[in-house]
Short mmCIF file of C-alpha atoms in Angstrom, two decimals:
data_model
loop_
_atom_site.label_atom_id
_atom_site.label_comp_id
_atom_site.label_asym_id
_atom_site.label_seq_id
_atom_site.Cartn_x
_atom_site.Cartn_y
_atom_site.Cartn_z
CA UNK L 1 0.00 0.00 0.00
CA UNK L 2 1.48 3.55 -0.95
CA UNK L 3 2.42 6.09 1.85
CA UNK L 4 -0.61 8.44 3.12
CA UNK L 5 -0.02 12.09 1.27
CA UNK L 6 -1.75 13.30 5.21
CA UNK L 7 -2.00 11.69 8.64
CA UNK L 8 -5.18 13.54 10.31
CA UNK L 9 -5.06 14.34 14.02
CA UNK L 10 -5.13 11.79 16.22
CA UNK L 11 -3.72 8.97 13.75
CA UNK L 12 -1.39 6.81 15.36
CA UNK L 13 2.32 7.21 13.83
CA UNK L 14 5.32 5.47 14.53
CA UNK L 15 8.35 7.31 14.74
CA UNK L 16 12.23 5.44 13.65
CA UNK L 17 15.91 6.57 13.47
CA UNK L 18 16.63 4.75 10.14
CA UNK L 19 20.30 4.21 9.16
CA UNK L 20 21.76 0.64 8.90
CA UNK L 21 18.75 -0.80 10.77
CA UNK L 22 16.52 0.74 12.96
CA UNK L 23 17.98 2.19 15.52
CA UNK L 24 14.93 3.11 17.83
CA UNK L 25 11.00 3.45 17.06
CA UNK L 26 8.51 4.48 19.28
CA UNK L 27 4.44 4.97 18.47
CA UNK L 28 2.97 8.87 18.61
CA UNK L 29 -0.25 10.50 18.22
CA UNK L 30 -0.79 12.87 14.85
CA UNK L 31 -1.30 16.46 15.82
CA UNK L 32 -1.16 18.05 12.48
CA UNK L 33 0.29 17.01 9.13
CA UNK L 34 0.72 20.48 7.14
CA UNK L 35 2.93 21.15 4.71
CA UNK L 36 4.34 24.40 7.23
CA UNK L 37 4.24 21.90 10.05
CA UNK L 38 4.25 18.33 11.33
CA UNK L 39 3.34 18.12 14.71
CA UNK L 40 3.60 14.61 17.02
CA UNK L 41 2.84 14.01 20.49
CA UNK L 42 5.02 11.18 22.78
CA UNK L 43 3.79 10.85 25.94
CA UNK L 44 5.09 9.20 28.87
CA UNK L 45 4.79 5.79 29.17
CA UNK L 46 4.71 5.36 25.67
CA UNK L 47 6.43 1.49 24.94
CA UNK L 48 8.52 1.02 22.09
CA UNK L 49 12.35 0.08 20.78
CA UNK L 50 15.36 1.25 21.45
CA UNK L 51 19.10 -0.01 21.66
CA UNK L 52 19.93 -1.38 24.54
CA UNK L 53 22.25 0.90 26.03
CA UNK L 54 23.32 4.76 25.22
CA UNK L 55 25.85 3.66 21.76
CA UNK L 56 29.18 4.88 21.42
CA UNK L 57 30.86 6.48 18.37
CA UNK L 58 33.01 3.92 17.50
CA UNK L 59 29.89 1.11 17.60
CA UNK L 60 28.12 2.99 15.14
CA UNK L 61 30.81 2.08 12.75
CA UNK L 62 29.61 -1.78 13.39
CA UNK L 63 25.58 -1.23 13.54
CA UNK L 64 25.04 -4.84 13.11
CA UNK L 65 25.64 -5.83 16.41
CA UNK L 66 23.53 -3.15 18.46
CA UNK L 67 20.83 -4.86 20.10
CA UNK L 68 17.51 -2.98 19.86
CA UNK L 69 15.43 -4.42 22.95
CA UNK L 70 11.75 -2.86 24.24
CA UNK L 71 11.74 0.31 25.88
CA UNK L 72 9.33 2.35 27.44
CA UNK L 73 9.27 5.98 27.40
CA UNK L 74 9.35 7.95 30.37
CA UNK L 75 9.66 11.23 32.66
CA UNK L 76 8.57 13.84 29.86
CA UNK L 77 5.70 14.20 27.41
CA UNK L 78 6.98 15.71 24.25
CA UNK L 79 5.21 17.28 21.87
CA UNK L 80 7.34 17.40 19.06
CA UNK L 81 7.31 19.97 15.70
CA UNK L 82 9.69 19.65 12.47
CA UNK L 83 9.19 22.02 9.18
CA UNK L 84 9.09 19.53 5.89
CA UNK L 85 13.01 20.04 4.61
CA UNK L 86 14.53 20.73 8.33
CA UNK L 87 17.82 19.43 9.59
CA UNK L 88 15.73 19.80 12.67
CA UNK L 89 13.26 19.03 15.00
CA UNK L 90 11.86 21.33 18.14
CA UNK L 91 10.82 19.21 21.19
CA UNK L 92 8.53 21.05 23.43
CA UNK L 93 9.41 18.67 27.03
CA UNK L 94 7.10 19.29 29.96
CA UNK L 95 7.38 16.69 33.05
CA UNK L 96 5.36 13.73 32.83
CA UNK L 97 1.52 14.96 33.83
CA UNK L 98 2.24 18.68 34.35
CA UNK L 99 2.42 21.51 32.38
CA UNK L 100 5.68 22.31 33.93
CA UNK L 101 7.80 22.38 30.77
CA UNK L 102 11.76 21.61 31.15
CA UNK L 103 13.24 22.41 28.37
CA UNK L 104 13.03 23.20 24.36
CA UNK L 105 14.85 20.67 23.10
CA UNK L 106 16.26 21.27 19.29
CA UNK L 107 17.10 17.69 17.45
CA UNK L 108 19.34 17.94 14.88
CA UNK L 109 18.92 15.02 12.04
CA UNK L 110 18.58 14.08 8.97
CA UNK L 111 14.82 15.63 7.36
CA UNK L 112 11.94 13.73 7.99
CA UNK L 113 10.84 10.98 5.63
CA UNK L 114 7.17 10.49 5.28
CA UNK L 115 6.59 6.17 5.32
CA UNK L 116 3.09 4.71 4.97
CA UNK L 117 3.38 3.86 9.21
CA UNK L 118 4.72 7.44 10.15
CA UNK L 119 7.78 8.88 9.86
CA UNK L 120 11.27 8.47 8.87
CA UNK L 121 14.54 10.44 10.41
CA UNK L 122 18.40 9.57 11.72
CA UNK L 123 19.81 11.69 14.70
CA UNK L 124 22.89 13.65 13.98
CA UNK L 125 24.13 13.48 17.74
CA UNK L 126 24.93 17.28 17.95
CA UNK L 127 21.71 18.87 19.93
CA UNK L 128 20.71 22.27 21.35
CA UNK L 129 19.18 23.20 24.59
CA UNK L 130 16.90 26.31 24.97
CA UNK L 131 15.57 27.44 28.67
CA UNK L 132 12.00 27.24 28.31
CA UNK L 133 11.77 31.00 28.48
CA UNK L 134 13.89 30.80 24.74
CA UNK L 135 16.29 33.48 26.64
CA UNK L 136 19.09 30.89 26.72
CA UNK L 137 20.71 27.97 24.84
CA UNK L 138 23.33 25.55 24.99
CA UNK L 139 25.12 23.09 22.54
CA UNK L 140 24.42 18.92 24.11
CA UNK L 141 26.70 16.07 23.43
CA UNK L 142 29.42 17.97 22.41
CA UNK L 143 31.55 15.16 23.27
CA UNK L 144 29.86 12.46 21.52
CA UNK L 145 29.59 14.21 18.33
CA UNK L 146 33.65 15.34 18.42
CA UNK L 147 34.05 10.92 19.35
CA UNK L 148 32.09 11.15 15.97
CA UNK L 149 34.71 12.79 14.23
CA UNK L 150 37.62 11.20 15.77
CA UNK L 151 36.49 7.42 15.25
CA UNK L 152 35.21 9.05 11.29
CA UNK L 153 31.69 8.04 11.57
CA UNK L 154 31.30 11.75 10.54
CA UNK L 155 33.73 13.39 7.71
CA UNK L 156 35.07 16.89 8.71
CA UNK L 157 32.71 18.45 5.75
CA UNK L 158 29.70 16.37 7.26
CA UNK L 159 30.52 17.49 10.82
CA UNK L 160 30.76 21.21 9.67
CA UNK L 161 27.30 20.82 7.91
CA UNK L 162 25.63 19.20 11.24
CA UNK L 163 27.06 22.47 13.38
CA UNK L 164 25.74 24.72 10.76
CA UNK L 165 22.46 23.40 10.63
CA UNK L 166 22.81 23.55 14.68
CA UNK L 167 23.66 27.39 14.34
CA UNK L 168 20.85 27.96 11.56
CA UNK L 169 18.47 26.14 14.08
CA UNK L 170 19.14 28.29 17.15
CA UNK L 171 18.77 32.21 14.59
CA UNK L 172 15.33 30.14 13.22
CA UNK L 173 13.78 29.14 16.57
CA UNK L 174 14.95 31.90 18.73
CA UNK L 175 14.34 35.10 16.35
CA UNK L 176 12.97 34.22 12.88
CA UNK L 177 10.56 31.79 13.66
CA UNK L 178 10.07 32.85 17.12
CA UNK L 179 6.35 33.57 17.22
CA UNK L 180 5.47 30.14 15.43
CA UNK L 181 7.06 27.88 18.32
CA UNK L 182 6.13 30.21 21.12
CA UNK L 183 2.70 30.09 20.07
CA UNK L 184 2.45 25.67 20.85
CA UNK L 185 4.09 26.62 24.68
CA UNK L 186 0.37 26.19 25.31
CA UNK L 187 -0.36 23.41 23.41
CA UNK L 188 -2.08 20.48 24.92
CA UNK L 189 -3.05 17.23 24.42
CA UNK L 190 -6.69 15.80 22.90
CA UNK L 191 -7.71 13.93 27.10
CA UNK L 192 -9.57 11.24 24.66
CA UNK L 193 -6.53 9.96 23.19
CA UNK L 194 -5.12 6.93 23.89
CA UNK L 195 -2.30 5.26 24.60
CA UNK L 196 -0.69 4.62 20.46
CA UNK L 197 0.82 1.39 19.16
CA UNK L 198 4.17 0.62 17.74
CA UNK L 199 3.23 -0.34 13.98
CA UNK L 200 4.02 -3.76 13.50
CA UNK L 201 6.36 -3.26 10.87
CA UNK L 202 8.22 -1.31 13.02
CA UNK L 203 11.79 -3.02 12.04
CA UNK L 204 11.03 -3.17 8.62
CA UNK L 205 13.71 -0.85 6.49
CA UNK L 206 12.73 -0.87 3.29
CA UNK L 207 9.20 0.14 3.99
CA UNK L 208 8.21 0.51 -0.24
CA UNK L 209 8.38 -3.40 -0.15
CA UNK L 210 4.58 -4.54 -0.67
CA UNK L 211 2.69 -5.54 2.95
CA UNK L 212 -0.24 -5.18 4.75
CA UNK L 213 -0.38 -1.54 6.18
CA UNK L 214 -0.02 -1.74 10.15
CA UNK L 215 -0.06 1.58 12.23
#
């Protein structure tokens, strides 16, 4: 079956970092499918894959053996916004059941891929913190993404292309596109939804190959 051009709110999605295999995929609930913005919600408690430990540099030069075990998601509820053609995603993180909101969390990865159970991405390790107030920010996993470098899972022209989408990210959600995230601060979730599934094709990388659609 061919890939949905829309998801309508409230469709249950599943979400995978796709590289070698796939890395980690969790089920989320549709908020809107536009072509300005795609908007997901992952709440706490949410049960899905991921590898079983946090993966160093130098494994991600030998995917293959990365075990991807159940996981369940837990202490935030993320509502979670990328622009069709962004290195980027913006994670809006309150504490599980409260509107108390931690952080803005900026994602940089490869643009989203639209599959027929959700959608497609691959973290670029390099991330961005912004104080919920968007007066602040901060560069995460520094570390991990120069280990990157070192062990040459990234090339030096690839890692200067991950910081400067990392620098574009920070002028776009903190001054040019300021008004459009601060505006889903008070965004909050449908009370009738449920709990999503993880699609059972979940694993599957070459989603194009025919099958019965599973969300």
């Amino acid at each position: 079956m061919t890939q949905p051009s829309s998801w309508l709110p409230g469709d249950h999605i599943t979400l995978r970092g796709v590289g070698e295999k796939v890395f980690w995929a969790y089920p989320a609930i549709l908020v809107q499918d536009a072509p300005e913005m795609i908007a997901y919600y992952l709440r706490a408690g949410t049960n899905g894959k991921n590898t079983s430990h946090r993966v160093a540099p130098d494994e991600m030069l030998d995917a293959h053996k990365i075990e991807i075990v159940d996981h369940q998601w837990h202490r935030t509820d993320v509502l979670m916004l990328a622009v069709p053609g962004d290195a980027f995603s913006v994670y809006f993180m309150w504490e599980t059941g409260t509107r108390n909101l931690g952080c803005i969390y900026v994602n940089l990865q490869e643009p989203l891929r639209r599959t027929r159970i959700g959608f497609d991405s691959m973290d670029n390790m390099l991330d961005v913190v912004i104080s919920p107030d968007m007066d602040q920010w901060r560069w995460k996993d520094e570390d991990e993404f120069e280990g990157a470098q070192r062990v040459g899972f990234y090339s030096p022209e690839q890692a200067r292309q991950i910081r400067a989408d990392g620098e574009q990210a920070i002028e776009l959600v903190l001054s040019r596109r300021r008004s459009m995230y601060e505006k889903w601060k008070s965004w909050e979730p449908n009370p009738q939804w449920g709990m999503p599934k993880l699609s059972a094709l979940w694993d599957r990388i070459n989603l194009d190959e025919p099958s019965e659609r599973s969300k």
